[in-house]
Coordinates of C-alpha atoms and ligand atoms in Angstrom, one line a residue:
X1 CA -13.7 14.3 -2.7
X2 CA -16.0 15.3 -0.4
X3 CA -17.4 13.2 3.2
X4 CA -20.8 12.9 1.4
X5 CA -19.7 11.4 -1.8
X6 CA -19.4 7.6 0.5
X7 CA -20.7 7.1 3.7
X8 CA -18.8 6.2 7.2
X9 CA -19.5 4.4 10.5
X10 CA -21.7 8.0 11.9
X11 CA -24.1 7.3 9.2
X12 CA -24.9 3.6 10.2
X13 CA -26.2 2.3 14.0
X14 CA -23.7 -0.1 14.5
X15 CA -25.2 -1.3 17.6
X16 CA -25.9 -4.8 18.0
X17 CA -25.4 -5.4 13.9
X18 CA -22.8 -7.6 12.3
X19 CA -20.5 -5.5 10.8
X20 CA -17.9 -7.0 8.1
X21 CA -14.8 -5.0 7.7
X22 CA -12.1 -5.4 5.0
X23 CA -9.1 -4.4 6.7
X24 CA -5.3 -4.3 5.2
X25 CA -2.8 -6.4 7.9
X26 CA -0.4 -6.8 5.1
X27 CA 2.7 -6.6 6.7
X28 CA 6.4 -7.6 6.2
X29 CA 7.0 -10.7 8.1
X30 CA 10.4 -13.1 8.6
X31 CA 10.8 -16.4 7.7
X32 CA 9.9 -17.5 11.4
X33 CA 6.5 -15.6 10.7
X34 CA 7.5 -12.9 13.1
X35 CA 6.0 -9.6 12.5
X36 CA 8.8 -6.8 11.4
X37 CA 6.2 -4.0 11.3
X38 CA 2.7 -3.4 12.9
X39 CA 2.2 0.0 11.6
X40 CA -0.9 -1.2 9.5
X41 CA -2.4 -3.6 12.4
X42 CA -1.9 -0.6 14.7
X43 CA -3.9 1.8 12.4
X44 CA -7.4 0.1 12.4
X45 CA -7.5 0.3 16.1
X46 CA -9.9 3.6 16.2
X47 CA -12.5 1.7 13.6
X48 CA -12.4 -1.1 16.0
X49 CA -13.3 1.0 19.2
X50 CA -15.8 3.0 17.3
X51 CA -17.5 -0.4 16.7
X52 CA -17.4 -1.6 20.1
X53 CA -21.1 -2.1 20.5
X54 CA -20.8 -4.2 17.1
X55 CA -20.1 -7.5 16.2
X56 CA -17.3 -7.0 14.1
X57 CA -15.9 -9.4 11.1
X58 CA -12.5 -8.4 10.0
X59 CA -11.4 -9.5 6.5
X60 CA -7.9 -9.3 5.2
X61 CA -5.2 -10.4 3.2
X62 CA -1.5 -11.4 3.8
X63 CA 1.3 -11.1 1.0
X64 CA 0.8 -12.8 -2.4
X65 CA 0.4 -16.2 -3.5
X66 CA 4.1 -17.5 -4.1
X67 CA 5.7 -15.2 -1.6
X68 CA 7.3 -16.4 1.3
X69 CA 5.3 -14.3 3.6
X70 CA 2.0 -15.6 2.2
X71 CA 0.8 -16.9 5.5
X72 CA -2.3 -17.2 7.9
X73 CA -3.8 -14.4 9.9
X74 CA -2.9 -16.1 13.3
X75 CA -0.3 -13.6 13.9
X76 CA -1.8 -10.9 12.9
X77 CA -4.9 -11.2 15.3
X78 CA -2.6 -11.9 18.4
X79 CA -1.1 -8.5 17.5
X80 CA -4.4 -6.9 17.0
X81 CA -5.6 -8.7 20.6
X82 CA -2.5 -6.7 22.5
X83 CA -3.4 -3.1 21.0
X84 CA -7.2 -3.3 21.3
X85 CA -7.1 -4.7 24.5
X86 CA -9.3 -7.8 23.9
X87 CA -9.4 -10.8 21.9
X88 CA -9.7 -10.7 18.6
X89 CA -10.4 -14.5 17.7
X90 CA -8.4 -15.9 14.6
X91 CA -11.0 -18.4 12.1
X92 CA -9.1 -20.6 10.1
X93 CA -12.0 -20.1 7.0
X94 CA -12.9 -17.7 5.1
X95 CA -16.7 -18.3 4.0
X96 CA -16.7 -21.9 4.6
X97 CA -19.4 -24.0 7.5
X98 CA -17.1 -23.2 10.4
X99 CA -16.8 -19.4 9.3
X100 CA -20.6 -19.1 9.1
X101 CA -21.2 -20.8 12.7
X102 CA -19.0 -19.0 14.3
X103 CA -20.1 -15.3 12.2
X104 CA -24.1 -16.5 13.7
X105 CA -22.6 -17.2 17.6
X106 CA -21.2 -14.1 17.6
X107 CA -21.9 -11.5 20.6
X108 CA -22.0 -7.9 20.9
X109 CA -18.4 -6.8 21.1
X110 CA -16.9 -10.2 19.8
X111 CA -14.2 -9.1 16.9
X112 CA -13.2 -12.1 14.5
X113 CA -10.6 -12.3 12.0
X114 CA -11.3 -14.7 8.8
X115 CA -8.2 -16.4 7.0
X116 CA -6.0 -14.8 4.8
X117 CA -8.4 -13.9 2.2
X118 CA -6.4 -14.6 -0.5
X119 CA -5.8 -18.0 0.4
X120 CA -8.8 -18.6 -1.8
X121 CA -7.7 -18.1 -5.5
X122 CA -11.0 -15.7 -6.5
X123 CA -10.0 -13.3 -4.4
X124 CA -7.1 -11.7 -6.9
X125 CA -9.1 -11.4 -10.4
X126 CA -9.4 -8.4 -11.9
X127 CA -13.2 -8.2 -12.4
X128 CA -15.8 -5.5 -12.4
X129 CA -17.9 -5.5 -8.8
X130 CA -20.8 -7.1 -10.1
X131 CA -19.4 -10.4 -10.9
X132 CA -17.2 -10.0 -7.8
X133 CA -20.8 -10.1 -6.5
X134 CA -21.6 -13.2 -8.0
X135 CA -19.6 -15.3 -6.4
X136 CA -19.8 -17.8 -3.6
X137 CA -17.5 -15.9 -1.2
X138 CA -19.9 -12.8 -1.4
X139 CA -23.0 -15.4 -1.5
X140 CA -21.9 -17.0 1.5
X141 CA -21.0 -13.8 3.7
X142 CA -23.1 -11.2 3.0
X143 CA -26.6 -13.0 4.5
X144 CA -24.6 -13.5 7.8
X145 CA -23.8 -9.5 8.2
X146 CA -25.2 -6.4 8.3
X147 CA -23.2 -3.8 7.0
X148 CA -20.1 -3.6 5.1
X149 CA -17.0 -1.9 5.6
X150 CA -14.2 -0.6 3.7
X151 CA -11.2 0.4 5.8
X152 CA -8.2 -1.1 3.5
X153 CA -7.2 1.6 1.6
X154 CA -3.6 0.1 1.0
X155 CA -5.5 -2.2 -1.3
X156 CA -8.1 -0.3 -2.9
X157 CA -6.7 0.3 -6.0
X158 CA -6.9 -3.7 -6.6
X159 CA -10.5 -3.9 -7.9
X160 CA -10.4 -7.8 -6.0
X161 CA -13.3 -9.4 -4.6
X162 CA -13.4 -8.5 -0.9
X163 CA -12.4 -4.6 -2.0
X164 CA -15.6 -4.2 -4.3
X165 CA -17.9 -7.1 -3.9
X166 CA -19.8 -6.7 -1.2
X167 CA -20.7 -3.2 -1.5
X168 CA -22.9 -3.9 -4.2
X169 CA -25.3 -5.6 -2.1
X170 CA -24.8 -4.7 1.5
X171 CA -25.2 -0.7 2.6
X172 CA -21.1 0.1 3.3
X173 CA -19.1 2.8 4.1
X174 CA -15.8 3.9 4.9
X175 CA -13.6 3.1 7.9
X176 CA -12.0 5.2 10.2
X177 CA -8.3 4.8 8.4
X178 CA -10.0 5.2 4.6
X179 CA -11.7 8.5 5.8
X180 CA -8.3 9.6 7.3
X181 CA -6.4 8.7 4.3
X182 CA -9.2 10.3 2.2
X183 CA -9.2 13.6 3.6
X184 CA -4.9 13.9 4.3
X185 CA -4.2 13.2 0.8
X186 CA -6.3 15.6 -0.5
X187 CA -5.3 17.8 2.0
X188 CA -2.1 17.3 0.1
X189 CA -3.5 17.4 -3.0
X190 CA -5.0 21.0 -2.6
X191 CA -2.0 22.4 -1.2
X192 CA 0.2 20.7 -3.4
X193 CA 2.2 23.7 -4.6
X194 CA 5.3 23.9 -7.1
X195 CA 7.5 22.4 -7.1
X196 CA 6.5 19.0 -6.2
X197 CA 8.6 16.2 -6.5
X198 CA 7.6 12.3 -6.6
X199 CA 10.7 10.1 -5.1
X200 CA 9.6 6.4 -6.2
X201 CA 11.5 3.2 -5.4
X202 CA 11.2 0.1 -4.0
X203 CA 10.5 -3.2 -6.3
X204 CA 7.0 -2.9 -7.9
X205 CA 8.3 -2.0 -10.8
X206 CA 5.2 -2.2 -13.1
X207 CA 2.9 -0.1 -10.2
X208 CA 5.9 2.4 -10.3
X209 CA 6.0 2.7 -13.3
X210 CA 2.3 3.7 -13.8
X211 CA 2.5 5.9 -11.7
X212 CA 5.1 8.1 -13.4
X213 CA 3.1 7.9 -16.6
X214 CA 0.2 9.2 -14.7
X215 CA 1.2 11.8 -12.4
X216 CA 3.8 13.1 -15.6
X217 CA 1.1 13.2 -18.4
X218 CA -1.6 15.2 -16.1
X219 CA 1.5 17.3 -14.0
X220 CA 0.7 16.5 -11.0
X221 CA 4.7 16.3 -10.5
X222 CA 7.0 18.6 -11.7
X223 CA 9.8 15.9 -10.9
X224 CA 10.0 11.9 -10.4
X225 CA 13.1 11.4 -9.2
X226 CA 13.9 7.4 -9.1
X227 CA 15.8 5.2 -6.7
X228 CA 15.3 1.0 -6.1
X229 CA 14.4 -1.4 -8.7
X230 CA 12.3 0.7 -10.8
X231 CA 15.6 3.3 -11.7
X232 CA 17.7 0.1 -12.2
X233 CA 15.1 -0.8 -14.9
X234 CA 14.3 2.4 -15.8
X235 CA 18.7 2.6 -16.5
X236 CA 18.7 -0.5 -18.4
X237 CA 16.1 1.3 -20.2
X238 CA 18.4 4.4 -20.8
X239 CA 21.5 2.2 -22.3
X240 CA 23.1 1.3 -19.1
X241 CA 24.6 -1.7 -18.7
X242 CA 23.6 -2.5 -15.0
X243 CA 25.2 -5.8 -14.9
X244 CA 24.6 -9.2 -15.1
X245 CA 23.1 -10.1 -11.7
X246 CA 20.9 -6.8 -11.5
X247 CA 19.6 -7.8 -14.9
X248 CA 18.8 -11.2 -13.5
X249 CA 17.2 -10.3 -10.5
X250 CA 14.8 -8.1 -13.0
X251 CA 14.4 -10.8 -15.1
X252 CA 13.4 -13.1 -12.0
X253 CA 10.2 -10.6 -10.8
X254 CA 8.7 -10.6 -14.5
X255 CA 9.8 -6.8 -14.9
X256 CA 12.1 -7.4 -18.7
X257 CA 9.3 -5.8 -20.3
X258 CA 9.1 -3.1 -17.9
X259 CA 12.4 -1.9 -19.5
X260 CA 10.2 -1.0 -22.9
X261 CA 7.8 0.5 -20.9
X262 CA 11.0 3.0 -19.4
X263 CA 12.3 3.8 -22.7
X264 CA 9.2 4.7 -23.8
X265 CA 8.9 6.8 -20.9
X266 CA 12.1 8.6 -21.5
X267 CA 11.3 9.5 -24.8
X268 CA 8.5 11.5 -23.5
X269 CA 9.9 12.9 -20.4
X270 CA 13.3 12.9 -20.1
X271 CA 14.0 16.3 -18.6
X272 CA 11.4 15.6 -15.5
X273 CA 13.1 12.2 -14.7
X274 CA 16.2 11.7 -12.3
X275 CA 18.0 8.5 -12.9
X276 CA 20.9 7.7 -10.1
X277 CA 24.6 8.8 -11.3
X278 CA 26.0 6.4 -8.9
X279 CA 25.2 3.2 -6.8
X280 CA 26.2 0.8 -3.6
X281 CA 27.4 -2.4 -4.5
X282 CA 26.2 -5.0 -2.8
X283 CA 30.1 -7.1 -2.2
X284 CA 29.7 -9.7 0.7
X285 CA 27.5 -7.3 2.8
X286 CA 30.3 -4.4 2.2
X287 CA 29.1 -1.0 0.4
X288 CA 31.0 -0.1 -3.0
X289 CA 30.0 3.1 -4.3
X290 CA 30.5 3.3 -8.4
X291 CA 29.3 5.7 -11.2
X292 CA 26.7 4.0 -13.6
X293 CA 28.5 4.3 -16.4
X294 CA 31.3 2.4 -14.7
X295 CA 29.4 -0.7 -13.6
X296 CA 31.2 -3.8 -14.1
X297 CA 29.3 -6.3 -16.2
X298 CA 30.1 -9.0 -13.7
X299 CA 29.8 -7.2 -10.4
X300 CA 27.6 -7.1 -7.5
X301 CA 24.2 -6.4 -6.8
X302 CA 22.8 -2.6 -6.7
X303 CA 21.6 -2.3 -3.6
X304 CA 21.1 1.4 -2.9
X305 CA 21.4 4.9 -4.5
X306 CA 25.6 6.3 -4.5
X307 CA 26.6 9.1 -2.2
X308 CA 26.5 11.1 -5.4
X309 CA 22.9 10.5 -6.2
X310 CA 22.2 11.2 -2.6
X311 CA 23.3 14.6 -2.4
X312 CA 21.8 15.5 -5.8
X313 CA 18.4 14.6 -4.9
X314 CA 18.7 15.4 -1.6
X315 CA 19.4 19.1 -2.8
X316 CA 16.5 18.9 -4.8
X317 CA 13.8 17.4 -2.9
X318 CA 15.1 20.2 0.1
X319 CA 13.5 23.1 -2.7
X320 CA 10.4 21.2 -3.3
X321 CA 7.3 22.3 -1.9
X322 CA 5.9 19.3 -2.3
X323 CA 7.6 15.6 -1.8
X324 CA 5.7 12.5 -1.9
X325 CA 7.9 9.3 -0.7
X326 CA 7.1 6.2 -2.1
X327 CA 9.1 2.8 -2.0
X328 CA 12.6 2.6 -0.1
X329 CA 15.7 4.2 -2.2
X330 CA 17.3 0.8 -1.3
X331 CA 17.3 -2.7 0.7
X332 CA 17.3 -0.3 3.7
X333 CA 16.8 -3.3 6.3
X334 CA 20.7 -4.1 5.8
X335 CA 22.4 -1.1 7.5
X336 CA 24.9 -0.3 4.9
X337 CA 22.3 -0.1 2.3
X338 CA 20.1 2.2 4.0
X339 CA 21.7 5.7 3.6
X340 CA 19.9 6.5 0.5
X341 CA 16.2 6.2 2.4
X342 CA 17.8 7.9 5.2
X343 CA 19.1 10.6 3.8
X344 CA 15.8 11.1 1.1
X345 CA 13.5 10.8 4.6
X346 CA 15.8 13.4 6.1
X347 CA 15.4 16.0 3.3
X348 CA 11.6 15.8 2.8
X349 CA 11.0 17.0 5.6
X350 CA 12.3 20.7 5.3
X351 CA 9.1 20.8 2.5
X352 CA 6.0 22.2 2.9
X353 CA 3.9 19.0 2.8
X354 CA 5.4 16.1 3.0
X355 CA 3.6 12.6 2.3
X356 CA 5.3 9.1 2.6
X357 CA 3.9 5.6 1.1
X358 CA 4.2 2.1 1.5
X359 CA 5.2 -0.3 4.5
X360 CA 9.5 -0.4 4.2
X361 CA 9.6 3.3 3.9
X362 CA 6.9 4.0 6.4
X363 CA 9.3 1.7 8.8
X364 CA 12.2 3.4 8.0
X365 CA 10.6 6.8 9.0
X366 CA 9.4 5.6 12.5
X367 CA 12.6 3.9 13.3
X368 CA 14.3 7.3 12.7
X369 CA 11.6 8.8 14.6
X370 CA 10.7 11.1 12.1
X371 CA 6.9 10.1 12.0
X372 CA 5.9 13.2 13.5
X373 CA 7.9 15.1 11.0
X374 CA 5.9 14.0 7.6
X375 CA 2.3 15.6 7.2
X376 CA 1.4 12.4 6.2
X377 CA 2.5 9.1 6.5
X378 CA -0.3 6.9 4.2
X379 CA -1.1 3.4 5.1
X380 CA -0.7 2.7 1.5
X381 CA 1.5 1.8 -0.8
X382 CA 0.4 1.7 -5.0
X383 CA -2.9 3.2 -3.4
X384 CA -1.3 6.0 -2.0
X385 CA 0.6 6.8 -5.7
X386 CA -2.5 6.1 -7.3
X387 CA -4.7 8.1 -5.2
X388 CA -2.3 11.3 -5.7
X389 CA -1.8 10.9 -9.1
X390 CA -5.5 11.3 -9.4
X391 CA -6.7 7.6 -10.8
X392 CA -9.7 6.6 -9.1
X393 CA -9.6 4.0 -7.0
X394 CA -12.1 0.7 -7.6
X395 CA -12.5 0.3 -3.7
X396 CA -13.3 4.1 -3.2
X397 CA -15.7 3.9 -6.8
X398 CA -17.2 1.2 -4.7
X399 CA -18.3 3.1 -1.8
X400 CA -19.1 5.9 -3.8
X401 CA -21.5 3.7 -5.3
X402 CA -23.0 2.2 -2.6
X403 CA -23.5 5.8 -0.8
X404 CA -25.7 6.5 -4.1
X405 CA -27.7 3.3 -4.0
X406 CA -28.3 3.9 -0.2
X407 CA -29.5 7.8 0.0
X408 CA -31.7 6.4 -3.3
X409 CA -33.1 3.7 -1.1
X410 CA -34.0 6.2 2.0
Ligands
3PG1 C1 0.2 -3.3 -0.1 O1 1.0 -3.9 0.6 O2 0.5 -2.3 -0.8 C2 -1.3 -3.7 -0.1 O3 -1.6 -4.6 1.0 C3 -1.6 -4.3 -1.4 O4 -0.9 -5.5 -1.6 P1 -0.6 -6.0 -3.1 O5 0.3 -5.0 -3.8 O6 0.0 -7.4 -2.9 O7 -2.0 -6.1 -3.8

């Protein structure tokens, strides 16, 4: 993609305007509501300083309905307030009366952040931008501001209502981070020489998942080599019998169809797909290493890739010219369950380029101080997967879109 195909903030003068910005503070929290990881508050600091002379509207979401973490923004803009060196004021409302007077009172330089924007239910349908248009949310905020803002590209490949609604009837453009992510990942793209190996984990099975299909059926990846929950489904899928609690705990995130989906995904690609030979056991916080094909049918949860599996795919991902990380190998915040991410982080960085998704593994990476090491590390998770596996993304459609309407409208 090139810079011209959506505008940014050096086509707009920002001075003096309202400016809303959707921004992605999604972050892993604790059950006191402390924040484990500011990585994604930390990154939209340059879009906030280039819109200094602004009046700036931040927009953004927290977790999912149902989650434990699905919480208020409060913390989140007393974070942002310590790295931008002002206050960023927290609104309890979204589009409602006390959102709107305080959006008109606002002066030069104020910076606002609106409630978790998924607290109101709209926000998470799947519709086309036009009806996202259509509703009150965008009715409501779009007359108070001037411009509008994408810079949460973590969430563009959600086509929800504060990712593609406004854009339709406000002139918008790209944030700092979006651009960044933009022109890094095809950066990546373009260079992306053979082999290149995909390493996917973590526990969104289903986004996974779709990712394999993609980046498989147009070879983007020579290799997807699987670790977390996806390769216990994606087992299951193969015959193995993971055992009753792992099946559970599949059974519990709405992922027992997902097991189709793997077999279906085997059939067609078998020789491109690593599945684990071994596992860690989960047993009363102690590490158990056993084959697959040996797992008892009463035993302990998986909770990381075996020592085995580790060395096989650490040899491999070593020869790849190409690695894109996405999704932690295990539950890497419990120490004994976090060699698998270690060692995977540790071996993708002897490739070429080296690009790493999503919030746990993006953690993992700065805690063993191996930021500087990746050519990349994306703010996203899905997006990021998405993005390289060459499905467009609604947000980015969006701004495409609105750069279009805009030039026509010169
Ligand atoms: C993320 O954490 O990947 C983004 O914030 C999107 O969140 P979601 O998967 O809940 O839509």
């Amino acid at each position: 993609m090139t810079a011209r195909d959506y505008l940014t903030i050096d086509d707009f003068d920002v001075d003096g305007k309202t400016i809303l910005v959707r921004v992605d503070l999604n972050v892993p929290m604790d059950p006191e509501e402390n924040i484990l990881d500011d990585m994604r508050i930390k990154s939209h600091i340059p879009t906030l300083e280039d819109l200094e002379d602004a009046k700036v509207v931040l927009l953004a979401h927290q977790s999912r309905a149902g989650k434990s973490d699905f919480t208020t923004m409060k913390p989140h803009a007393q974070r942002m307030s310590a790295y931008l060196g002002k206050e960023v004021e927290y609104v309890d409302d979204i589009f409602g009366s006390h959102a709107g007077s305080r959006i008109a009172s606002m002066e030069k330089g104020d910076v606002l952040l609106l409630e978790n924007v998924r607290f109101y239910s709209e926000e998470s349908l799947k519709r086309p931008a036009k009806e996202h248009a259509q509703t009150h949310m965008v009715k409501k905020l779009a007359p108070l501001v001037d411009i509008f803002l994408n810079d949460a590209f973590a969430v563009s490949h959600r086509s929800q209502l504060s990712i593609t609604g406004f854009s339709e009837v406000l002139p918008s453009g790209a944030g700092r981070v979006m651009e960044k992510e933009i022109t890094s990942l095809d950066k990546g793209l373009k260079g992306s020489e053979c082999p290149c190996i995909f390493v996917l984990g973590g526990a969104k099975v289903d986004d996974s998942l779709k990712v394999a299909e993609n980046v498989l059926s147009n070879e983007s990846a020579d290799r997807m080599l699987l670790t977390g929950v996806v390769a216990n489904v994606v087992l299951a899928a193969n015959g193995v019998d993971i055992g009753k609690v792992n099946m559970d705990f599949i059974e519990s995130q709405g992922y027992l169809d997902q097991i189709e989906r793997g077999e279906q995904i085997l059939d067609e690609y078998d020789g491109n797909i690593g599945l684990p030979v071994d596992v860690a056991l989960n047993d009363g916080g102690k590490r158990v290493e056993v084959l697959v094909d040996e797992l008892p049918a009463d035993g302990f949860p998986i909770n990381d890739i075996g020592i085995e599996t580790i060395v096989a795919y650490s040899k491999e991902i070593r020869n790849a010219k190409t690695v894109v990380l996405n999704g932690p190998a295990g539950l890497s915040e419990l120490d004994p369950f976090a060699l698998g991410t270690h060692e995977i982080i540790k071996a993708a960085v002897h490739s070429d380029y080296s690009i790493a998704g999503g919030g746990h593994i993006s953690a993992e990476i700065r805690n063993l101080g191996y930021d500087d090491r990746f050519s990349h590390l994306s703010t996203g998770g899905g997006a990021c997967i998405d993005y390289l596996a060459g499905m467009s993304l609604p947000g980015i459609e969006a701004l495409k879109d609105a750069a279009s309407r805009y030039r026509h409208n010169q």
